[in-house]
Amino acid sequence: MAAAERTADHYPSFRTQALIDGAFAPAASGRTFDAVNPATGKVLAQVAACDSADVDRAVKAARAAFEDRRWAGLRPVERKRILQRFAELIRAHRDELALTETLNMGKPIADARSIDVRAAADCFAYYGECCDKVYGEVAPTTADTLALVLREPLGVVGCVTPWNFPMIMAAWKVAPALAMGNSVVLKPAEESPLTALHLGELALEAGVPAGVFNVVPGLGVEAGKALGLHMDVDAIAFTGSTEVGRYFLRYSSDSNLKRVFLELGGKTAFVVAHDVADLDEVAQAVAAGIFFNQGEMCTAASRLLVDNRIRDALVDRVAALAPRWMPGDPQDPAARAGAVVSFEHQGRILAAIAEGVASGARLVTGGTAVRQESGGAFVAPTVFDGVSPASALAQKEIFGPVLSVIGFDGLEEAVSIANGTVYGLGAAVWSGDLAAAHQVARRFKAGIVYVNCFDADDITTPFGGVKQSGFGRDKSLHALDKYCDLKTVWTRL
Ligand code: NAD
């Protein structure tokens, strides 16, 4: 849609400037970019388009805050109190945060409230609680020496996040980084920068000192690249596509060899054996697995691998559930699905669907844009059957509500197809034989496996992938390891 056709929505004002050193400020260049509501096509706000000058200022502020120990030097219990106050403030601002998330990236308001805001707050509370519970070690050396193994914060951590769960993805990185005493520069996705800026404001209000948590909205090729290449950033925690993840490895090698943690794309296989107890229950799980959040999930159940003996029965059931996931107005509390994040992304999804049709796969349901009268970017829940495991439909991450069904004969073949992509993030197996299911679970090359369930989630469990889905884990106590270094201190006794 041409800029001239857009008009601003009438909603409460959003934070639109960068947060650097405790103050909101425009980009040094004065440039902005549009934050668009993908459900209407209208501009919500003009957001500071930060570039290398702003990123440099943010990194300098973060470095100064780290070196004078205004955060890392606090008593851990004090850092804990501040992070917990931050979590409480997120809960207290639940309605505004949820509405902003929905307006900025199109997800249903009910999900934004009950999932995104809650999980972000819970994440800050969880890692806040860790501040005074992480110990160093005394190594078992000889009696005339004392060898301490200290855990020290890294310094300045750059967090670069995607648009599908803007607040949660930010929280998964920022919370453990802050808990360990680091300073942070967060670069949210250009499609959905608004809640990150609001989080920055709430962090200040909670008592996170100026300069410790900075937010630099901007384009990936400008602000993201500048952060990746910065010589004074100690680590990058990235969630996004495999393609951009590769850039961050290059940025590191072209700059200061900063460590890089990558949570990347996926092509989850949802394997259904012939002996499942309840096909209706399986169908519900598959439909939710692929259509929830408009399919914009790194763990979306995008490949249904089903034993050929029950394939038709299951495909019929999943297709019958698709209308329940038809997108609605994201602000309608009854909507189960909303808009996809942008018109550009809608175009990518529709192109992948067209490629699927051309490949000879059978389009069972969906396949089109819907709600076009709204002016927004919506895609109907889509199911393809008879998909070849080697085809683009089965190999490429579409990141939309598009299910590819692949038949198999026996679990051996299922495992081979499931592992036959470059990705290794999520996988699921459903079977009436729990032992067989667990054997399959062990053979999946994936970081997260579901047995007779899907998308179970808890902050206490590690989340991340293998192969080209990246490395490093978000969530759980294990995530803390990414944000600290071990220092050995020897003393002669
Ligand atoms: P993306 O890779 O396009 O962008 C992610 C971030 O990188 C954004 O902040 C973007 O501005 C920035 N960026 C883009 N190009 C850049 C460049 N050249 N240099 C530096 N920074 C750049 O991803 P997206 O479209 O925002 O998100 C969707 C992707 O995220 C999917 O592939 C999805 O699977 C993945 N994802 C993975 C997980 C996980 O935990 N593994 C979770 C959510 C999303």
Coordinates of C-alpha atoms and ligand atoms in Angstrom, one line a residue:
M1 CA 0.0 0.0 0.0
A2 CA 1.4 3.4 -0.9
A3 CA 2.3 5.6 2.0
A4 CA 0.0 8.4 0.8
E5 CA -3.0 6.0 1.3
R6 CA -2.2 5.3 4.8
T7 CA -3.7 7.1 7.8
A8 CA -2.8 6.7 11.4
D9 CA -4.9 4.5 13.7
H10 CA -6.3 6.3 16.7
Y11 CA -4.7 4.6 19.6
P12 CA -2.8 5.7 22.7
S13 CA 0.7 7.0 21.9
F14 CA 3.5 4.6 21.6
R15 CA 7.1 4.9 22.6
T16 CA 8.9 5.4 19.2
Q17 CA 12.3 6.7 20.0
A18 CA 15.5 4.8 20.8
L19 CA 16.2 4.2 24.5
I20 CA 19.9 5.0 25.0
D21 CA 21.6 5.6 28.4
G22 CA 18.3 6.0 30.2
A23 CA 16.7 8.5 27.8
F24 CA 14.5 8.3 24.8
A25 CA 15.9 10.0 21.8
P26 CA 15.4 10.1 18.0
A27 CA 17.9 8.5 15.7
A28 CA 20.9 10.8 15.2
S29 CA 20.1 10.9 11.5
G30 CA 16.5 11.9 12.3
R31 CA 15.2 9.1 10.1
T32 CA 12.2 7.0 11.0
F33 CA 10.4 4.0 9.6
D34 CA 6.7 3.1 9.7
A35 CA 5.3 0.7 12.2
V36 CA 2.3 -0.7 10.4
N37 CA -0.8 -2.6 11.7
P38 CA -0.8 -5.6 9.3
A39 CA -4.5 -6.2 10.0
T40 CA -5.5 -2.9 8.4
G41 CA -2.4 -1.7 6.5
K42 CA -2.5 1.5 8.4
V43 CA 0.5 3.2 9.9
L44 CA 0.6 3.1 13.7
A45 CA 3.7 5.2 14.4
Q46 CA 7.0 6.5 13.0
V47 CA 9.8 4.8 14.8
A48 CA 13.4 5.9 15.1
A49 CA 15.5 4.2 12.3
C50 CA 18.7 3.7 14.3
D51 CA 21.9 3.1 12.4
S52 CA 25.6 2.6 13.3
A53 CA 25.9 6.0 15.0
D54 CA 23.0 5.2 17.4
V55 CA 24.2 1.6 17.9
D56 CA 27.6 3.0 18.8
R57 CA 26.1 5.4 21.3
A58 CA 24.1 2.6 22.9
V59 CA 27.1 0.3 23.1
K60 CA 29.2 3.0 24.7
A61 CA 26.4 3.7 27.2
A62 CA 26.1 -0.1 27.9
R63 CA 29.9 -0.4 28.3
A64 CA 30.1 2.6 30.7
A65 CA 27.3 1.1 32.8
F66 CA 29.1 -2.2 32.9
E67 CA 32.5 -0.8 33.7
D68 CA 31.3 1.4 36.6
R69 CA 29.5 -1.6 38.0
R70 CA 26.2 0.3 38.6
W71 CA 24.4 -3.0 37.8
A72 CA 26.9 -5.9 38.0
G73 CA 28.2 -4.4 41.3
L74 CA 24.8 -4.3 43.0
R75 CA 24.1 -7.0 45.6
P76 CA 22.5 -9.9 43.7
V77 CA 19.4 -9.7 45.9
E78 CA 19.0 -6.1 44.8
R79 CA 19.2 -7.0 41.2
K80 CA 16.6 -9.7 41.9
R81 CA 14.2 -7.2 43.5
I82 CA 14.5 -4.9 40.5
L83 CA 13.9 -7.6 37.9
Q84 CA 10.9 -8.8 39.9
R85 CA 9.6 -5.3 40.1
F86 CA 10.1 -5.2 36.3
A87 CA 8.0 -8.4 36.0
E88 CA 5.3 -6.9 38.1
L89 CA 5.2 -3.7 36.0
I90 CA 4.8 -5.9 32.9
R91 CA 1.8 -7.6 34.5
A92 CA 0.4 -4.2 35.6
H93 CA 0.7 -2.9 32.0
R94 CA -0.8 -6.1 30.5
D95 CA -3.6 -4.5 28.6
E96 CA -1.5 -1.8 26.8
L97 CA 1.3 -4.3 26.1
A98 CA -1.1 -6.9 24.7
L99 CA -2.9 -4.3 22.5
T100 CA 0.4 -2.9 21.2
E101 CA 1.6 -6.4 20.3
T102 CA -1.6 -7.2 18.5
L103 CA -1.7 -3.9 16.6
N104 CA 1.9 -4.1 15.6
M105 CA 2.2 -7.7 14.4
G106 CA -1.4 -9.0 14.0
K107 CA -1.7 -11.8 16.5
P108 CA -5.1 -12.3 18.3
I109 CA -5.5 -10.1 21.4
A110 CA -6.5 -13.1 23.5
D111 CA -3.1 -14.8 22.8
A112 CA -1.2 -11.5 23.3
R113 CA -2.7 -11.1 26.8
S114 CA -2.7 -14.7 28.0
I115 CA 0.5 -15.9 26.4
D116 CA 2.9 -13.1 25.3
V117 CA 2.5 -10.7 28.2
R118 CA 2.3 -13.5 30.8
A119 CA 5.3 -15.4 29.5
A120 CA 7.5 -12.3 29.2
A121 CA 6.7 -11.3 32.8
D122 CA 7.2 -14.8 34.1
C123 CA 10.6 -14.9 32.3
F124 CA 11.8 -11.8 34.0
A125 CA 10.6 -13.1 37.4
Y126 CA 12.3 -16.5 36.9
Y127 CA 15.7 -15.0 35.9
G128 CA 15.3 -12.3 38.6
E129 CA 15.0 -15.1 41.1
C130 CA 18.2 -16.6 39.8
C131 CA 20.3 -13.5 40.6
D132 CA 21.2 -14.6 44.1
K133 CA 21.2 -18.4 43.5
V134 CA 24.1 -18.8 41.0
Y135 CA 27.2 -20.0 42.7
G136 CA 30.8 -20.3 41.6
E137 CA 32.9 -23.4 42.5
V138 CA 35.9 -24.5 44.4
A139 CA 37.9 -26.9 42.3
P140 CA 39.2 -30.1 43.9
T141 CA 42.9 -29.3 43.6
T142 CA 45.8 -30.1 46.0
A143 CA 45.6 -29.1 49.7
D144 CA 48.2 -26.3 49.3
T145 CA 46.2 -24.4 46.7
L146 CA 42.8 -22.8 46.4
A147 CA 41.3 -22.7 43.0
L148 CA 38.1 -20.7 42.6
V149 CA 36.0 -20.9 39.5
L150 CA 34.1 -17.6 39.3
R151 CA 31.2 -16.9 37.1
E152 CA 31.5 -13.4 35.6
P153 CA 29.2 -11.4 33.3
L154 CA 30.5 -11.0 29.8
G155 CA 30.0 -7.2 29.5
V156 CA 27.8 -5.9 26.7
V157 CA 25.3 -8.3 25.2
G158 CA 23.6 -7.5 21.9
C159 CA 20.1 -9.1 21.5
V160 CA 18.6 -9.3 18.1
T161 CA 15.0 -10.6 17.9
P162 CA 12.3 -11.5 15.5
W163 CA 8.7 -10.4 15.1
N164 CA 6.6 -13.5 15.8
F165 CA 6.7 -13.3 19.6
P166 CA 8.4 -9.9 20.1
M167 CA 8.1 -9.6 23.9
I168 CA 8.8 -13.2 24.6
M169 CA 11.8 -13.5 22.3
A170 CA 13.3 -10.3 23.9
A171 CA 12.6 -11.6 27.4
W172 CA 14.2 -15.0 26.8
K173 CA 17.5 -13.1 26.0
V174 CA 17.4 -9.9 28.0
A175 CA 16.3 -11.5 31.3
P176 CA 19.1 -14.0 31.7
A177 CA 21.7 -11.5 30.4
L178 CA 20.6 -8.9 33.0
A179 CA 20.4 -11.5 35.7
M180 CA 24.1 -12.3 35.3
G181 CA 25.0 -8.6 35.5
N182 CA 25.5 -7.8 31.8
S183 CA 24.5 -4.6 30.1
V184 CA 22.2 -5.1 27.1
V185 CA 21.5 -3.5 23.7
L186 CA 18.3 -4.9 22.2
K187 CA 17.5 -4.6 18.5
P188 CA 13.9 -5.6 17.9
A189 CA 12.6 -6.6 14.5
E190 CA 11.6 -3.7 12.3
E191 CA 8.2 -5.2 11.8
S192 CA 7.3 -5.1 15.5
P193 CA 9.5 -2.7 17.5
L194 CA 6.8 -1.1 19.7
T195 CA 6.6 -3.4 22.7
A196 CA 10.4 -3.6 23.1
L197 CA 10.4 0.2 23.6
H198 CA 7.7 -0.1 26.1
L199 CA 9.6 -2.8 28.0
G200 CA 12.6 -0.4 28.1
E201 CA 10.5 2.2 29.7
L202 CA 9.2 -0.2 32.3
A203 CA 12.7 -1.5 33.1
L204 CA 13.8 2.1 33.9
E205 CA 10.7 2.5 36.1
A206 CA 11.5 -0.7 37.9
G207 CA 15.0 0.6 38.7
V208 CA 17.3 -0.9 36.1
P209 CA 20.0 1.8 36.0
A210 CA 20.4 4.0 33.0
G211 CA 22.6 2.5 30.3
V212 CA 22.1 -1.1 31.4
F213 CA 19.2 -1.8 29.1
N214 CA 19.2 0.0 25.8
V215 CA 16.8 -0.4 22.9
V216 CA 17.7 0.5 19.3
P217 CA 14.9 0.0 16.8
G218 CA 16.0 0.0 13.2
L219 CA 16.4 -2.0 10.1
G220 CA 18.3 -5.3 10.2
V221 CA 20.8 -4.3 7.6
E222 CA 21.6 -1.1 9.5
A223 CA 21.1 -1.4 13.3
G224 CA 21.3 -5.2 13.4
K225 CA 24.4 -5.3 11.2
A226 CA 26.1 -2.5 13.2
L227 CA 25.5 -4.4 16.5
G228 CA 26.9 -7.6 14.9
L229 CA 30.0 -5.8 13.7
H230 CA 30.6 -3.7 16.7
M231 CA 34.1 -4.1 18.2
D232 CA 32.9 -3.6 21.8
V233 CA 30.0 -6.0 21.9
D234 CA 31.0 -9.2 23.8
A235 CA 28.2 -11.5 22.7
I236 CA 25.2 -11.6 20.3
A237 CA 22.1 -13.5 21.2
F238 CA 20.1 -13.8 18.0
T239 CA 16.7 -15.3 17.2
G240 CA 15.6 -15.2 13.6
S241 CA 16.0 -16.9 10.2
T242 CA 18.9 -19.3 9.4
E243 CA 19.9 -16.9 6.6
V244 CA 20.4 -14.0 8.9
G245 CA 22.0 -16.2 11.5
R246 CA 24.8 -16.9 9.0
Y247 CA 25.4 -13.1 8.8
F248 CA 26.0 -12.9 12.5
L249 CA 28.7 -15.6 12.3
R250 CA 30.3 -13.6 9.6
Y251 CA 30.0 -10.3 11.5
S252 CA 31.7 -11.9 14.4
S253 CA 34.6 -13.2 12.3
D254 CA 34.9 -9.8 10.6
S255 CA 35.0 -8.0 13.9
N256 CA 36.1 -9.0 17.4
L257 CA 35.2 -12.7 17.4
K258 CA 32.3 -12.0 19.8
R259 CA 30.5 -15.1 20.8
V260 CA 27.2 -15.7 18.9
F261 CA 24.2 -17.8 20.0
L262 CA 21.7 -18.6 17.3
E263 CA 18.0 -19.7 17.6
L264 CA 17.0 -20.1 14.0
G265 CA 14.4 -21.6 11.7
G266 CA 12.7 -25.0 11.8
K267 CA 10.6 -27.5 9.9
T268 CA 9.0 -29.6 12.6
A269 CA 7.9 -33.1 11.8
F270 CA 4.7 -34.3 13.6
V271 CA 4.8 -38.1 13.3
V272 CA 1.6 -40.1 13.8
A273 CA 1.9 -43.9 14.1
H274 CA -1.0 -46.1 13.0
D275 CA -1.8 -47.1 16.6
V276 CA -2.8 -43.7 18.0
A277 CA -5.6 -44.0 20.4
D278 CA -7.7 -41.0 19.4
L279 CA -7.5 -39.5 15.9
D280 CA -9.7 -36.6 16.8
E281 CA -7.3 -35.6 19.6
V282 CA -4.4 -35.9 17.2
A283 CA -6.1 -33.8 14.6
Q284 CA -6.8 -31.0 17.1
A285 CA -3.1 -31.0 18.1
V286 CA -1.9 -30.9 14.5
A287 CA -4.3 -28.0 13.6
A288 CA -3.3 -26.0 16.7
G289 CA 0.4 -27.0 16.0
I290 CA 0.4 -25.4 12.5
F291 CA -2.3 -22.7 12.7
F292 CA -1.7 -21.1 16.1
N293 CA 0.0 -17.7 15.8
Q294 CA -0.9 -17.8 12.0
G295 CA 1.8 -20.5 11.6
E296 CA 4.4 -17.9 12.5
M297 CA 6.2 -20.3 14.9
C298 CA 9.7 -21.6 14.7
T299 CA 8.4 -24.9 16.0
A300 CA 5.2 -24.9 13.9
A301 CA 4.0 -28.4 13.0
S302 CA 4.6 -27.7 9.4
R303 CA 5.1 -31.3 8.3
L304 CA 2.5 -34.0 9.2
L305 CA 4.1 -37.4 8.7
V306 CA 1.3 -40.0 9.0
D307 CA 1.2 -43.7 8.6
N308 CA -0.5 -44.4 5.2
R309 CA -3.1 -46.7 6.9
I310 CA -4.7 -43.8 8.7
R311 CA -3.6 -40.9 6.5
D312 CA -7.0 -40.2 4.7
A313 CA -8.9 -40.3 8.0
L314 CA -6.5 -37.9 9.7
V315 CA -6.2 -35.5 6.7
D316 CA -10.0 -35.3 6.6
R317 CA -10.2 -34.4 10.3
V318 CA -7.5 -31.8 10.1
A319 CA -9.1 -30.2 7.1
A320 CA -12.4 -30.2 8.9
L321 CA -10.8 -28.2 11.7
A322 CA -9.2 -25.6 9.4
P323 CA -12.3 -23.2 9.4
R324 CA -12.0 -22.9 13.2
W325 CA -8.6 -21.3 12.6
M326 CA -9.8 -19.0 9.9
P327 CA -8.3 -15.6 10.7
G328 CA -10.5 -12.9 12.2
D329 CA -10.0 -9.3 13.4
P330 CA -7.0 -9.7 15.8
Q331 CA -8.7 -7.3 18.2
D332 CA -11.8 -9.6 18.5
P333 CA -11.3 -11.5 21.8
A334 CA -12.8 -14.6 20.0
A335 CA -10.3 -14.6 17.2
R336 CA -8.1 -17.7 17.1
A337 CA -5.9 -16.4 14.3
G338 CA -5.1 -13.0 13.1
A339 CA -3.1 -11.2 10.4
V340 CA 0.3 -12.4 9.2
V341 CA 3.0 -9.9 10.0
S342 CA 3.2 -7.9 6.8
F343 CA 2.1 -7.8 3.2
E344 CA 5.6 -8.8 2.2
H345 CA 5.4 -11.9 4.3
Q346 CA 1.9 -12.6 3.0
G347 CA 3.4 -12.5 -0.5
R348 CA 6.1 -15.0 0.6
I349 CA 3.5 -17.4 2.0
L350 CA 1.3 -17.2 -1.1
A351 CA 4.3 -17.8 -3.3
A352 CA 5.2 -20.9 -1.3
I353 CA 1.7 -22.1 -1.7
A354 CA 1.8 -21.5 -5.5
E355 CA 5.1 -23.4 -5.7
G356 CA 3.4 -26.3 -3.8
V357 CA 0.5 -26.4 -6.3
A358 CA 3.0 -26.4 -9.1
S359 CA 4.9 -29.3 -7.5
G360 CA 1.8 -31.5 -7.9
A361 CA 0.9 -31.7 -4.2
R362 CA -2.9 -31.8 -3.6
L363 CA -4.3 -28.6 -2.1
V364 CA -6.9 -29.9 0.4
T365 CA -8.1 -26.6 1.8
G366 CA -7.1 -22.9 2.0
G367 CA -4.4 -21.6 -0.2
T368 CA -5.6 -18.0 -0.6
A369 CA -5.5 -14.5 1.0
V370 CA -8.6 -13.8 3.0
R371 CA -10.3 -10.8 4.7
Q372 CA -9.0 -8.6 1.9
E373 CA -11.8 -6.1 2.5
S374 CA -10.1 -5.3 5.8
G375 CA -7.1 -3.9 4.0
G376 CA -5.0 -6.3 6.0
A377 CA -2.7 -9.3 5.3
F378 CA -4.4 -12.5 6.1
V379 CA -3.9 -16.1 4.8
A380 CA -6.4 -19.0 5.1
P381 CA -5.4 -22.1 7.0
T382 CA -3.9 -24.3 4.2
V383 CA -3.4 -28.1 4.0
F384 CA -1.5 -29.9 1.3
D385 CA -1.6 -33.7 1.0
G386 CA 0.7 -36.0 -1.0
V387 CA 3.7 -33.8 -0.5
S388 CA 7.0 -35.1 -1.7
P389 CA 9.6 -35.1 1.2
A390 CA 12.2 -33.6 -1.1
S391 CA 9.9 -30.8 -2.4
A392 CA 10.2 -27.1 -1.4
L393 CA 6.9 -27.4 0.5
A394 CA 8.5 -30.1 2.8
Q395 CA 12.0 -28.6 3.0
K396 CA 11.7 -24.8 3.2
E397 CA 10.4 -22.9 6.3
I398 CA 7.2 -21.1 5.2
F399 CA 6.5 -19.5 8.6
G400 CA 2.8 -19.3 7.8
P401 CA -0.4 -21.4 8.2
V402 CA 0.6 -24.1 5.7
L403 CA 0.6 -27.8 6.5
S404 CA 2.3 -30.4 4.3
V405 CA 1.1 -34.0 4.7
I406 CA 3.5 -36.8 3.9
G407 CA 2.6 -40.5 4.2
F408 CA 4.9 -43.2 5.4
D409 CA 5.0 -46.9 5.8
G410 CA 6.5 -47.8 9.2
L411 CA 8.3 -45.7 11.8
E412 CA 11.7 -46.4 10.3
E413 CA 10.7 -44.4 7.2
A414 CA 9.1 -41.7 9.3
V415 CA 12.4 -41.1 11.3
S416 CA 14.3 -40.9 8.0
I417 CA 11.9 -38.3 6.5
A418 CA 11.6 -36.4 9.8
N419 CA 15.4 -36.0 9.9
G420 CA 15.7 -35.2 6.2
T421 CA 15.8 -31.4 6.3
V422 CA 18.6 -29.0 7.2
Y423 CA 16.7 -28.0 10.3
G424 CA 16.6 -29.6 13.8
L425 CA 14.4 -27.6 16.1
G426 CA 11.2 -29.4 17.0
A427 CA 9.8 -32.9 16.4
A428 CA 6.8 -34.8 17.7
V429 CA 5.7 -38.4 17.7
W430 CA 2.2 -39.7 18.6
S431 CA 1.7 -43.5 19.2
G432 CA -0.3 -45.8 21.4
D433 CA 3.0 -47.6 22.1
L434 CA 4.9 -45.4 24.5
A435 CA 8.1 -47.4 24.3
A436 CA 8.2 -47.2 20.5
A437 CA 7.4 -43.5 20.7
H438 CA 10.3 -42.9 23.0
Q439 CA 12.7 -44.8 20.7
V440 CA 11.6 -42.5 17.9
A441 CA 12.0 -39.5 20.2
R442 CA 15.7 -40.5 20.8
R443 CA 16.4 -40.8 17.1
F444 CA 15.0 -37.4 16.1
K445 CA 17.7 -34.9 15.4
A446 CA 16.0 -32.0 17.1
G447 CA 16.4 -29.9 20.2
I448 CA 12.8 -30.2 21.4
V449 CA 10.7 -33.3 21.1
Y450 CA 7.1 -33.9 22.0
V451 CA 5.6 -37.3 22.8
N452 CA 1.8 -37.6 22.5
C453 CA 1.6 -33.8 23.0
F454 CA 2.6 -30.7 21.2
D455 CA 4.0 -27.3 22.1
A456 CA 4.2 -28.1 25.8
D457 CA 6.1 -25.2 27.3
D458 CA 7.7 -24.1 30.5
I459 CA 10.4 -21.5 31.4
T460 CA 12.2 -24.3 33.2
T461 CA 13.0 -26.2 30.1
P462 CA 15.8 -25.5 27.5
F463 CA 14.6 -24.3 24.1
G464 CA 16.7 -24.3 20.9
G465 CA 17.9 -26.5 18.0
V466 CA 20.5 -28.5 16.4
K467 CA 21.8 -28.6 12.8
Q468 CA 20.9 -25.4 10.9
S469 CA 18.3 -24.5 13.5
G470 CA 21.2 -23.0 15.5
F471 CA 23.0 -23.6 18.8
G472 CA 22.7 -22.3 22.3
R473 CA 19.6 -22.6 24.4
D474 CA 17.1 -20.1 25.6
K475 CA 15.1 -20.6 28.8
S476 CA 15.9 -22.7 31.9
L477 CA 19.0 -22.4 34.2
H478 CA 21.1 -23.5 31.2
A479 CA 20.5 -20.2 29.4
L480 CA 22.5 -18.4 32.1
D481 CA 25.7 -20.1 30.9
K482 CA 25.5 -18.1 27.7
Y483 CA 25.7 -14.8 29.6
C484 CA 28.7 -15.5 31.8
D485 CA 32.3 -16.6 31.6
L486 CA 34.3 -18.8 33.9
K487 CA 37.4 -17.3 35.5
T488 CA 39.8 -19.5 37.4
V489 CA 41.6 -17.8 40.3
W490 CA 44.5 -19.7 41.9
T491 CA 45.8 -19.0 45.4
R492 CA 48.9 -20.6 47.0
L493 CA 48.0 -21.5 50.6
Ligands
NAD1 P1 14.9 -12.4 10.4 O1 16.1 -13.3 10.4 O2 14.5 -11.8 9.1 O3 15.2 -11.2 11.4 C1 15.5 -11.4 12.7 C2 16.2 -10.2 13.3 O4 17.4 -10.0 12.5 C3 15.4 -8.9 13.1 O5 15.6 -8.1 14.2 C4 16.0 -8.3 11.9 O6 15.9 -6.9 11.8 C5 17.5 -8.7 12.0 N1 18.2 -8.7 10.7 C6 17.6 -9.0 9.5 N2 18.6 -8.9 8.5 C7 19.7 -8.6 9.1 C8 21.1 -8.4 8.7 N3 21.4 -8.5 7.4 N4 22.0 -8.1 9.6 C9 21.7 -8.0 10.9 N5 20.4 -8.2 11.4 C10 19.5 -8.5 10.5 O7 13.8 -13.2 11.1 P2 12.3 -12.8 11.3 O8 11.6 -12.8 9.9 O9 12.1 -11.6 12.1 O10 11.7 -14.1 12.1 C11 11.3 -15.2 11.6 C12 12.4 -16.3 11.8 O11 12.8 -16.4 13.1 C13 12.0 -17.6 11.3 O12 13.1 -18.2 10.6 C14 11.8 -18.4 12.6 O13 12.0 -19.8 12.5 C15 12.9 -17.8 13.5 N6 12.6 -18.0 14.9 C16 13.3 -18.9 15.6 C17 13.0 -19.1 16.9 C18 13.9 -20.1 17.7 O14 13.8 -20.1 18.9 N7 14.6 -21.0 17.1 C19 12.0 -18.5 17.6 C20 11.3 -17.5 16.8 C21 11.6 -17.3 15.5

